[in-house]
XYZ file of C-alpha atoms in Angstrom:
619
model
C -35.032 18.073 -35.075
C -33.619 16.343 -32.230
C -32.851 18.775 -28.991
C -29.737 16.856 -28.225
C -26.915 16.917 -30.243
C -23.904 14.635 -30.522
C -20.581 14.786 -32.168
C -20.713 16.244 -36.474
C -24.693 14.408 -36.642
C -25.742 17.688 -38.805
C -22.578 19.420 -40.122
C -23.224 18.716 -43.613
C -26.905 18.915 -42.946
C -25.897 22.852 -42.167
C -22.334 23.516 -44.180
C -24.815 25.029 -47.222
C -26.624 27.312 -45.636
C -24.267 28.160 -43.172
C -22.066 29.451 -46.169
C -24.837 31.332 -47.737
C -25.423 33.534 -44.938
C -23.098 36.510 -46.896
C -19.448 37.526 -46.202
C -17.633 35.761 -43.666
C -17.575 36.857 -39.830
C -14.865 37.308 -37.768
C -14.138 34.436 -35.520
C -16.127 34.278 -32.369
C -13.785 34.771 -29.620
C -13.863 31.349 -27.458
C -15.157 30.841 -24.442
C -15.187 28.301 -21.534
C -18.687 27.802 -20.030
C -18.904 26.708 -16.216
C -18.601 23.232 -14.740
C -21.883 23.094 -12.878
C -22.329 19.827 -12.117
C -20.445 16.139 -12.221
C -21.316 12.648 -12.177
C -18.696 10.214 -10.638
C -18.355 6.762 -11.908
C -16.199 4.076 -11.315
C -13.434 4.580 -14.021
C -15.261 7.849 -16.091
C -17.228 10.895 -15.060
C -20.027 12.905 -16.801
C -18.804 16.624 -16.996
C -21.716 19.202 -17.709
C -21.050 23.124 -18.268
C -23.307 25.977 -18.854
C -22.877 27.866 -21.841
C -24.277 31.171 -22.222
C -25.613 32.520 -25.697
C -25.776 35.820 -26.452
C -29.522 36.984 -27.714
C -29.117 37.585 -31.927
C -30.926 36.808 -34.933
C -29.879 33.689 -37.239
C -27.960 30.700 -35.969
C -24.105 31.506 -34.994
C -20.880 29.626 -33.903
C -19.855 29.344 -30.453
C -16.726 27.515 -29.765
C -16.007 26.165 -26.257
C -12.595 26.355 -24.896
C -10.186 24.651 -22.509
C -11.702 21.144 -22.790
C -9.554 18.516 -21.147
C -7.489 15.769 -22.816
C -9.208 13.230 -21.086
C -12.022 13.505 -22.795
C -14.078 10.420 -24.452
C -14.431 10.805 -27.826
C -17.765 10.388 -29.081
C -19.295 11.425 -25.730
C -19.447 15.362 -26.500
C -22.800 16.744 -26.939
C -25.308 19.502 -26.322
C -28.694 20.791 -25.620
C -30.506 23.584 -24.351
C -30.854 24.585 -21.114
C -33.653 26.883 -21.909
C -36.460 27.835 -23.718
C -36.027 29.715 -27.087
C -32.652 28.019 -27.434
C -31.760 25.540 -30.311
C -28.403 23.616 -31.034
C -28.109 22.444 -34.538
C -24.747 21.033 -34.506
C -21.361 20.244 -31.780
C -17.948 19.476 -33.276
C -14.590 18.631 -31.377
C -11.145 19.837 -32.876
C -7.615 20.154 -31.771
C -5.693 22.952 -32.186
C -1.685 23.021 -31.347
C -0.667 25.637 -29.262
C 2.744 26.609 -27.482
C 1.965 26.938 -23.968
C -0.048 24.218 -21.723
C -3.447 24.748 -21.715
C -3.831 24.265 -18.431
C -3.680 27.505 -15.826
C -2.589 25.943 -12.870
C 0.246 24.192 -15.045
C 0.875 26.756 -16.902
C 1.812 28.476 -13.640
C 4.063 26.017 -12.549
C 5.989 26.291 -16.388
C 6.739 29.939 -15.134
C 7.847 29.095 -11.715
C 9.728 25.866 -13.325
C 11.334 28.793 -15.941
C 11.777 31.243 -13.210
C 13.753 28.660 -11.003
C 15.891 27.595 -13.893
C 16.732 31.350 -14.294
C 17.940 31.807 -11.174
C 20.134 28.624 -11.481
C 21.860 29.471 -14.712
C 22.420 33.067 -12.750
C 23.957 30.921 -9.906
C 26.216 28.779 -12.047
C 27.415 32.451 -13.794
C 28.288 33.948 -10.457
C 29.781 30.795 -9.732
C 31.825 30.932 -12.526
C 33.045 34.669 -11.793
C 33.915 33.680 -8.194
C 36.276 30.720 -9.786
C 37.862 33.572 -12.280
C 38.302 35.738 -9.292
C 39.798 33.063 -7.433
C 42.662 31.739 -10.123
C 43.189 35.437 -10.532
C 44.241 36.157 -7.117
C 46.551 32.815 -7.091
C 48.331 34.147 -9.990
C 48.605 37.467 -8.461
C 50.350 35.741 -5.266
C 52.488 34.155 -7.717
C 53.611 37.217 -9.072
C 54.124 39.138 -5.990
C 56.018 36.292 -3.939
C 59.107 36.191 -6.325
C 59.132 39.966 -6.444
C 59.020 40.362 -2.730
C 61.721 38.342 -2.150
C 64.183 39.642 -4.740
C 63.631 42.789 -3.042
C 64.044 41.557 0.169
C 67.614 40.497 -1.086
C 68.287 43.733 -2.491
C 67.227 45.519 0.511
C 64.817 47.678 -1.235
C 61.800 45.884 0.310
C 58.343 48.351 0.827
C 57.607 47.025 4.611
C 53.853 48.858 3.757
C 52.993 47.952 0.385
C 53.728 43.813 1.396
C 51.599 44.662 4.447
C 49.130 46.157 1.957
C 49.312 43.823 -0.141
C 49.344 40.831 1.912
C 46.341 41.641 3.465
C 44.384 42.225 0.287
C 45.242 38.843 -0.912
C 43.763 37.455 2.391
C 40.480 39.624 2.521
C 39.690 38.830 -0.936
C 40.249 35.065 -0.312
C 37.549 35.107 2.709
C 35.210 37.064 0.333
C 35.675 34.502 -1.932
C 34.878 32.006 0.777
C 31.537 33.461 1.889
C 31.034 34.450 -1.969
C 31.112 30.359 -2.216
C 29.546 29.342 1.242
C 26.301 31.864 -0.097
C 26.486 30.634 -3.739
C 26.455 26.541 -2.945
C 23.947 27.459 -0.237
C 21.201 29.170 -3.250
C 22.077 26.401 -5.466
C 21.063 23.854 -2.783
C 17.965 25.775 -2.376
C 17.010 26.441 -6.112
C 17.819 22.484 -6.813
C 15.425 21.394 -4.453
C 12.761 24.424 -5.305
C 12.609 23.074 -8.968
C 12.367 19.224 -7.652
C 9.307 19.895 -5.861
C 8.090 22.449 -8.687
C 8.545 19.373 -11.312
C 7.010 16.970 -9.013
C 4.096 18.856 -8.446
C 3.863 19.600 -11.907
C 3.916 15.835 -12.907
C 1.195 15.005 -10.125
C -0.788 17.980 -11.992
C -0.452 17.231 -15.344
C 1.192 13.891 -15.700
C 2.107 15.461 -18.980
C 2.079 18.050 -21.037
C -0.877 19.170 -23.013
C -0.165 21.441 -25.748
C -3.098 20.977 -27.530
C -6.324 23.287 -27.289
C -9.284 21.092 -27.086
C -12.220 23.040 -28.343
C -16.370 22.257 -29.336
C -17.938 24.028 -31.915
C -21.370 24.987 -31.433
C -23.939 25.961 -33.773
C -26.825 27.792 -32.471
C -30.176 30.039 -32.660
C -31.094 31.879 -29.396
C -33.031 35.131 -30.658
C -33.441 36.173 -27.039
C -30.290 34.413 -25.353
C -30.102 31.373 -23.321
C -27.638 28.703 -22.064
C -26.634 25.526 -23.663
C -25.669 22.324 -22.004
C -22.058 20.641 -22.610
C -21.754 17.339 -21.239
C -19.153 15.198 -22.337
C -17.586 11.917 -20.223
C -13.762 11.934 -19.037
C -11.690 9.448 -18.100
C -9.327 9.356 -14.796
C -11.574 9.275 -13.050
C -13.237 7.141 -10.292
C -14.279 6.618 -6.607
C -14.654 3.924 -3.938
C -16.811 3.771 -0.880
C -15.236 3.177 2.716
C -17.394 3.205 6.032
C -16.942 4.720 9.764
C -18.674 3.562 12.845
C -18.747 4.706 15.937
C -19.977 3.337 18.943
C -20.308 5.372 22.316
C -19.199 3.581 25.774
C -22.799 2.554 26.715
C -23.172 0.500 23.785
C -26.574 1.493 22.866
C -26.399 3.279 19.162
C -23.896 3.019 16.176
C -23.564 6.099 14.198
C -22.202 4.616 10.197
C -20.263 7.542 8.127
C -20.341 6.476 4.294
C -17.462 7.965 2.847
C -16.387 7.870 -0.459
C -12.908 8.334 -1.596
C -12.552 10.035 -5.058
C -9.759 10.363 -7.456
C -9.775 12.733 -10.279
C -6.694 13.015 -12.847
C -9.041 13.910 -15.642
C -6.866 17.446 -15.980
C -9.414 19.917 -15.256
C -10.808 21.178 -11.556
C -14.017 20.901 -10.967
C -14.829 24.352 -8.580
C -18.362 24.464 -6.657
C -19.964 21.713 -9.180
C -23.006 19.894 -7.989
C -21.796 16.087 -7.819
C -22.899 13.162 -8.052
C -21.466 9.055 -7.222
C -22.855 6.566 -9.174
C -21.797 2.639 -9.919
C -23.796 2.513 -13.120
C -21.881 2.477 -16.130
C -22.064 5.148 -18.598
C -22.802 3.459 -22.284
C -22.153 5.076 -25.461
C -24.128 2.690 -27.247
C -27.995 2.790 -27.221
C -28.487 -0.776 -29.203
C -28.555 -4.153 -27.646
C -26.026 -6.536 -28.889
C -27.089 -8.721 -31.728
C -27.820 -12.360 -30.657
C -27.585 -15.059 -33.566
C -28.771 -18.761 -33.739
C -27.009 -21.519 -32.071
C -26.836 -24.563 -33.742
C -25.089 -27.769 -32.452
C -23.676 -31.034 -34.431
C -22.910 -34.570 -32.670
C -19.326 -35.499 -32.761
C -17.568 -38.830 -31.240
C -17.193 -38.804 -27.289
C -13.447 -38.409 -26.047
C -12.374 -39.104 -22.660
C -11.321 -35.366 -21.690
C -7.339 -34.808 -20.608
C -6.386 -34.429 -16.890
C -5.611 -30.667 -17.147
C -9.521 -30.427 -18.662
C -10.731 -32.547 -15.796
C -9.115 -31.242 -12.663
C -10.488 -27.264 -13.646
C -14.300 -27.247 -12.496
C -17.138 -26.004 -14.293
C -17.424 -22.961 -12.012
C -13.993 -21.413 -12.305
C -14.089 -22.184 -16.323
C -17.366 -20.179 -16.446
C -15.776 -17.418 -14.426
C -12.744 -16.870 -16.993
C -15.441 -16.489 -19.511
C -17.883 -14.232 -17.765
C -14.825 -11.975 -16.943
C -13.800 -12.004 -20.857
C -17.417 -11.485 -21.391
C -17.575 -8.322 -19.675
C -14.665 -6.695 -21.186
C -15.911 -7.188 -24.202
C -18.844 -5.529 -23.744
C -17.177 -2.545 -21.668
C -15.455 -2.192 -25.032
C -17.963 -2.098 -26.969
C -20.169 0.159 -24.584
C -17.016 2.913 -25.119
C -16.456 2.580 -28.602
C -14.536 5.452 -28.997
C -11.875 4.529 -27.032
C -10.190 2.394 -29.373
C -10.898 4.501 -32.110
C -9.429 7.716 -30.866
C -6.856 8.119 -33.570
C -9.318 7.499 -36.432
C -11.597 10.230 -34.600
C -9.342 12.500 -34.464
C -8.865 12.355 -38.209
C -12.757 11.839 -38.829
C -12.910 15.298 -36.628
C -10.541 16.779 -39.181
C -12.689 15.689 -42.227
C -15.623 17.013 -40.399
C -14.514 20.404 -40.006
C -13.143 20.713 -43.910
C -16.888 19.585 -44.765
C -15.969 16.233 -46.011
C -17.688 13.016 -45.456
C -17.311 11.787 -41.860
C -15.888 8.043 -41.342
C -16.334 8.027 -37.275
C -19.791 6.823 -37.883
C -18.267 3.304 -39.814
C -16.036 2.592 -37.872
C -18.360 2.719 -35.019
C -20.771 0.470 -36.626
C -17.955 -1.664 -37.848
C -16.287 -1.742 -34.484
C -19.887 -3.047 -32.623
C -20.910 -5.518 -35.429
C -16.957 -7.320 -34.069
C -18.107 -7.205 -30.420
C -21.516 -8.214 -31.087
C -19.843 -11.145 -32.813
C -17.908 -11.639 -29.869
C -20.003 -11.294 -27.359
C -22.013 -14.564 -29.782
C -19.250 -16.467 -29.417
C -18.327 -16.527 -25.949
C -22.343 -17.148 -25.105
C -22.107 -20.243 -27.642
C -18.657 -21.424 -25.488
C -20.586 -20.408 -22.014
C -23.800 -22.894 -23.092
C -21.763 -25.450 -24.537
C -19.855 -25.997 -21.284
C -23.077 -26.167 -19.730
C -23.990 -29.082 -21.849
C -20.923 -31.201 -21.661
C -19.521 -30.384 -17.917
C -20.799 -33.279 -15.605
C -20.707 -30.501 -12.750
C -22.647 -27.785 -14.397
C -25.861 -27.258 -12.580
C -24.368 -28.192 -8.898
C -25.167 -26.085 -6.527
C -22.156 -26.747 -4.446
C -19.861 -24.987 -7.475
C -21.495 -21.868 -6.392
C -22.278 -21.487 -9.997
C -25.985 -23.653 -9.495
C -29.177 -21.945 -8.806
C -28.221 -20.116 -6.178
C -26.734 -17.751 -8.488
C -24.463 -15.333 -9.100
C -23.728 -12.255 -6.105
C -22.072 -9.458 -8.741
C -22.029 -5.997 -7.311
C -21.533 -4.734 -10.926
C -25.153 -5.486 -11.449
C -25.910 -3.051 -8.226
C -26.720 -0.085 -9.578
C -26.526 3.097 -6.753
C -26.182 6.712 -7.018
C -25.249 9.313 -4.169
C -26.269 12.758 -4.446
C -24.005 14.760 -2.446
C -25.335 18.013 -0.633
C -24.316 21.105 -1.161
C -21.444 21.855 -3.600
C -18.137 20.027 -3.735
C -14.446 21.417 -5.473
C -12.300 18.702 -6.194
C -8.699 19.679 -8.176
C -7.479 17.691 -10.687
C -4.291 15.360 -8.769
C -3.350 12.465 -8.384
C -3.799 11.436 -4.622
C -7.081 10.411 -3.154
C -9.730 13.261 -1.707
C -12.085 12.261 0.655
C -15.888 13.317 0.771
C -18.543 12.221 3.389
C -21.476 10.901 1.396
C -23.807 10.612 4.184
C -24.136 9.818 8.275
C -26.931 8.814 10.820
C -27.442 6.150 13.273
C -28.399 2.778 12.239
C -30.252 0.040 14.748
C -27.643 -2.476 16.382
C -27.293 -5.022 18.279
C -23.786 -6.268 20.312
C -22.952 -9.490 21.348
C -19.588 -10.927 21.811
C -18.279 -13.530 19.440
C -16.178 -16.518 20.370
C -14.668 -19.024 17.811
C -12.483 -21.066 20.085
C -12.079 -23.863 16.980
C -9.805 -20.743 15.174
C -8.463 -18.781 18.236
C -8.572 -17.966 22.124
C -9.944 -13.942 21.241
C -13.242 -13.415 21.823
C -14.298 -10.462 19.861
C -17.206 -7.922 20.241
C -19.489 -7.677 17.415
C -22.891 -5.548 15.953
C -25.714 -6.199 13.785
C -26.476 -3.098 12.533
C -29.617 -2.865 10.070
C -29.541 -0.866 7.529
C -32.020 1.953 8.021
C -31.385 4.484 5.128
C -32.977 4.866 2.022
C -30.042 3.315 -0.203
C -27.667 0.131 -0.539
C -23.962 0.415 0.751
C -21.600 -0.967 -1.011
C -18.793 -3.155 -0.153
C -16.042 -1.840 1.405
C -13.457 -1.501 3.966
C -14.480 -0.155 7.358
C -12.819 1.428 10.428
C -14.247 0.723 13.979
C -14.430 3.133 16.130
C -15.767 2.602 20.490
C -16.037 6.200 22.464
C -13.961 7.625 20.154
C -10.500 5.509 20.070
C -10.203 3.493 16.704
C -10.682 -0.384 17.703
C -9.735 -1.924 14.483
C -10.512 -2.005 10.713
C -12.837 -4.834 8.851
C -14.831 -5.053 5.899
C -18.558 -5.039 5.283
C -20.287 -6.603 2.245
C -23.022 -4.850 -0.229
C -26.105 -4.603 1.814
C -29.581 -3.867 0.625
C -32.028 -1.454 2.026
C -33.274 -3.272 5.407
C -30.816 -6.041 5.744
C -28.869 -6.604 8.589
C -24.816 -6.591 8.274
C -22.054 -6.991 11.225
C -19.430 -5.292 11.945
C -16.506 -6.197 14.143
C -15.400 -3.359 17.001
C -12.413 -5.147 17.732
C -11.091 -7.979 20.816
C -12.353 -7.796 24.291
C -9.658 -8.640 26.533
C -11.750 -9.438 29.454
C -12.891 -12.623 27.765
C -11.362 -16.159 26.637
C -12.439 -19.031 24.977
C -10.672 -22.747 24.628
C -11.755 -25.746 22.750
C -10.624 -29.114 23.611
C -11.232 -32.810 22.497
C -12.177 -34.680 25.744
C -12.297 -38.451 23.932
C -12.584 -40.328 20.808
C -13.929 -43.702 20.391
C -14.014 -46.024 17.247
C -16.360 -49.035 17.039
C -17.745 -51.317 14.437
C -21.838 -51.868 13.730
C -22.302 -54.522 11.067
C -20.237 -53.522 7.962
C -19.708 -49.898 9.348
C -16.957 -47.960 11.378
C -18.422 -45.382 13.758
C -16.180 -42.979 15.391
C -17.701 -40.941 18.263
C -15.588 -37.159 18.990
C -16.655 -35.555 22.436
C -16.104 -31.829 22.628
C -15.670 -29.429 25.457
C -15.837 -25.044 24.347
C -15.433 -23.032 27.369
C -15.730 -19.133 27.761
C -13.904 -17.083 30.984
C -14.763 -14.313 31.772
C -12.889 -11.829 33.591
C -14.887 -8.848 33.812
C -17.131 -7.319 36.142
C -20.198 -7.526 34.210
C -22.046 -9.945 32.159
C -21.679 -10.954 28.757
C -23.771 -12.449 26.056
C -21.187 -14.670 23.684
C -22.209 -16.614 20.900
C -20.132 -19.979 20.937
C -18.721 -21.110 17.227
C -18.077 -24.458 16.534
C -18.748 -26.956 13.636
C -19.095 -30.586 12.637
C -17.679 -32.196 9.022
C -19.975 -32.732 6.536
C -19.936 -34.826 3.185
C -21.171 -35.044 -0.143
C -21.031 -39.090 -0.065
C -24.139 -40.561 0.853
C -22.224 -43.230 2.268
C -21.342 -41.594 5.211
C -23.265 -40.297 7.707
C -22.781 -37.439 10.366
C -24.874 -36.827 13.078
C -24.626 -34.686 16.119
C -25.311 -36.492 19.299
C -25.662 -34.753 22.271
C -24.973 -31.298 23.523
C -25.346 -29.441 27.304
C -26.826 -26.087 26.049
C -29.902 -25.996 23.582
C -28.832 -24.526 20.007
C -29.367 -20.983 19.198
C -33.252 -20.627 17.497
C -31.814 -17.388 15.594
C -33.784 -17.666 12.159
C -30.914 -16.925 10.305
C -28.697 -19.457 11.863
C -31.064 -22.484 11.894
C -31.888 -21.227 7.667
C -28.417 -21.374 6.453
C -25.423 -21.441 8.862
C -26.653 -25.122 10.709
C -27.102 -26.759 7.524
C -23.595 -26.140 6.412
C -22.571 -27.922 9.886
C -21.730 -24.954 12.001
C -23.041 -24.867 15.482
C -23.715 -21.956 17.656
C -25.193 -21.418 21.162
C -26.082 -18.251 22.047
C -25.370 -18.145 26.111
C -24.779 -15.479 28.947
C -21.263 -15.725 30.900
C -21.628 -14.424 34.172
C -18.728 -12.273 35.685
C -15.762 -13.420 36.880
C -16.639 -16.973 35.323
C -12.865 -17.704 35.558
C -11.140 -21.442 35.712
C -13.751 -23.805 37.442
C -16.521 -21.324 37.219
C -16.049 -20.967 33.309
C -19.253 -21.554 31.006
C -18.696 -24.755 29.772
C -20.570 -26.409 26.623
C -20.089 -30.107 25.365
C -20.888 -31.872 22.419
C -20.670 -34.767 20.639
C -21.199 -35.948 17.176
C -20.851 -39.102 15.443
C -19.440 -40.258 11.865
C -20.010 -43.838 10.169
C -18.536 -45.104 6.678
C -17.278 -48.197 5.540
C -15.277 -49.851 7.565
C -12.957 -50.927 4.397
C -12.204 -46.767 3.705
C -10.749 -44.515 6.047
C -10.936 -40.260 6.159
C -8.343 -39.501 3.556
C -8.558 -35.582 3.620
C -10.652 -32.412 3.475
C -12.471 -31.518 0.614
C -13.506 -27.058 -0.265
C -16.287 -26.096 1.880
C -20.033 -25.119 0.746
């Protein structure tokens, strides 16, 4: 028998003998385990809680408690956690109940009640304070007409008016400050139950009257614990980076971060915890691939709307359908939640279950659709006159797809994250990483020169794209972005403009001639770098020349003052796409006439008969 359980796989294996075990026991009284530890990923997270079992003879039924709504159906299942311990069956059911499950909402109902308590009290006394009021302007209505007539008659009570008259007005200033208090407490228990409410929605984003419960059925003669583990969704996390750079320059400290989100409605307290990228699969089978067979049909000249889309970007829009397919059909269950529930329901009656067919039923579709999109994927690569080019980004250069990264983080220590909707923030990891600054000047896109690092990434994992805040003797310089980076490759990262240097670019002349049946225009550049600072810096100068795919015309750099830089990577990759770079020192105070200057000149020859029309997409 299999040590790991999942959802109703024995119940009718054990509804016999589990019914001929003798009169029937009294319910066991649930229980909730502990969260102990938690696996992050991006969208889902893998929840695992101890379960103790008490020592006994014969199998039993423990029923877990207090699972959360989020839960994945299908994902629920158990195991021991030590020896002597063996799970024969988990089921899930719902049972209705009339308060919220959860304790930390459930709080917030009684507060919420409490506060609307005290405002149906306020609108009472409020009421009572209007009564008192009309009743005193009636009784001035009554006693003005009688004090006059008296008056008249000259039998008027001097005291009892007095009396009288100054009742009237003490009781109208009570009611004033009876008033003033009242709409002051109302204003106060008003905006008490807003912030109750909207802390309740950011806790609960609903309510959950439904007890979520798993039904264990065990034999631990001697005791033991029992592993839960079931996946949630709401869920998810993202990495972001810190670095920090002292004054000197001379070491980069990098702070992965990671910024998780949990809404998946229960807390996780002191859990062991874990950030992965990998995506949790409920399905253990690969997808089935059929035959592909093709038939000859009669050419036709494809429309302008077909045409103008390239191969690349129609391959993307498949690809992306592609995958979410397959995430569906990875998480079965969540399309199917309605039927589970009832197949849950059959289960615990002792019927047949259905969960299982519809499960198959549900991945023989996606396989099927995963077959059909790979047929429409290979049959653009056979007709699409661009498949294949490497300049589509889609050729053999392949494919950069972080999903296929796979990375996990194991965090130290013990983390507590509440369920809520904003953002928490946990430091993965931090330590220094090798780097090397240089300034950067692109004069051909603006007059900034900024300051730059290539850091090389020294620890034992990959980071993952994401954004990044700069940081130089501890005042934030600016924010950026770094790209996935493997384990020993070298990144930059930008720490922001240095004011104390300035490049310009500037065409010096053009000249057009004609050799045989070509023209040949001839562009003379001139970059220059200022520096105003009291200290030397090392720049690398930016530019670039055009480039074509025509074979007809033909670009060639002529000249330049300062040699090319003979950085590996540069002279690889960057100068073959046309970009130039010189890496050069600019001494201080290299201002106007004393600037580093650096011209060059390239050369372009076509047909004399054509003419430059436009720019086509870069590499």
């Amino acid at each position: 028998m299999s040590r790991s359980t999942l959802v109703g796989t024995f119940v009718l294996f054990l509804s016999v003998p589990l019914l001929a075990q003798g009169p029937a026991a009294a319910p066991p009284a649930p229980e909730t385990g502990t969260i102990d530890a938690v696996t992050v990923y991006r969208g889902q997270a893998m929840v695992t809680r101890i379960v103790d079992l008490p020592a006994g003879g014969g199998p039993r039924e423990l029923v877990v408690t207090g699972l959360p709504e989020a839960l994945v159906m299908g994902s629920l299942h158990a195991e021991p956690a030590a020896e002597g311990v063996s799970v024969r069956s988990v089921t899930y059911r719902i049972r209705p109940v009339s308060a919220d499950v959860r304790e930390g909402v459930r709080k917030l109902d009684a507060d919420i009640l409490t506060a609307q308590d005290a405002m149906n009290a306020n609108a009472r006394q409020t009421q009572l304070v209007g009564e008192r009021k009309n009743y005193l302007g009636q009784l001035e209505q009554f006693s003005a007409p009688t004090a006059t007539a008296e008056l008249k008659a000259g039998v008027l009570n001097a005291e009892t008016l007095k009396a009288l008259t100054l009742f009237v007005f003490d009781e109208r200033q009570k009611i004033a400050t009876e008033e003033l208090r009242l709409a002051t407490e109302r204003r106060e228990i008003v905006a008490k139950l807003g912030l109750l409410q909207r802390q309740r929605n950011e806790l609960a984003g609903g309510s959950a009257r439904s007890l979520r419960e798993a039904v264990i059925f065990a034999d631990a003669r001697q005791g033991g614990r029992i592993r839960l583990r079931y996946l949630v969704n709401g869920a998810t996390w993202s990495p972001s980076y810190n670095v920090r750079a002292g004054e000197d320059r001379k070491a980069v400290t990098v702070e992965c971060n990671a910024a998780v989100e949990q809404m998946s409605g229960e807390d996780w307290s002191n859990v062991a915890m874990t950030l992965s990228t990998a995506t949790p699969s409920l399905v253990a089978a690969a997808p089935r691939l059929d035959p592909l067979a093709i038939v000859l049909v009669e050419a036709a000249e494809p429309s302008d709307a077909s045409r103008d889309v390239p191969y690349g970007q129609k391959r993307q829009a498949l690809i992306e359908r592609r995958k979410g397919v397959e995430s569906s059909r990875n998480n079965f269950d969540i399309n199917i939640g309605i039927q589970a529930s009832a197949a849950n329901a059959s289960i615990n009656r002792g019927a047949p279950a259905t969960q299982p067919q519809q499960q198959q039923a549900q991945q023989m579709d996606a396989d099927g659709e995963l077959n059909r999109l790979a047929s429409e994927l290979q049959r653009l690569e056979f007709v699409a006159k661009d498949a294949g080019d490497r300049h589509t980004g889609w050729g053999p250069k392949g494919i950069a797809d972080e999903q296929s990264v796979s990375v996990t983080y194991d965090l130290p220590g013990r983390t507590s994250l509440p369920s809520r909707s904003d953002r928490q923030l946990i430091q993965i990891a931090s330590g220094p990483m090798d780097a090397r600054f240089y300034k950067l000047a692109v004069p051909v896109l603006t007059s900034s020169v900024y300051e730059q690092a290539a850091l090389t990434n020294s620890g034992k994992t990959v980071l993952l794209s994401g954004p990044v805040s700069s940081y130089v003797g501890g005042q934030f310089v600016g924010a950026g972005q770094i790209p996935t980076v493997a384990v020993g490759e070298t990144f930059s990262v930008g720490f922001g403009i240095d004011s104390s240097l300035r490049a310009s670019r500037e065409l010096l002349d053009k000249t057009e001639s004609v050799q045989g049946g070509n023209k040949v225009l001839d562009f003379n550049y001139r970059l220059s770098v200022e520096n105003f600072g009291s200290a030397p810096a090392n720049v690398r100068l930016v530019d670039r020349i055009p480039t074509s795919k025509d074979p007809s015309v033909k670009i060639t750099q002529v000249s330049a003052t300062v040699e090319a830089s003979r950085d590996e990577t540069y002279t690889d990759a960057e100068r073959k796409q046309g970009l130039l770079r010189w890496d050069v020192e600019v001494a201080p105070a290299a201002t106007a006439a004393k600037a580093l200057v650096v011209t060059h000149k390239y050369r372009i020859e076509h047909d004399r008969q054509m003419t430059i029309g436009g720019l086509a997409a870069g590499n």
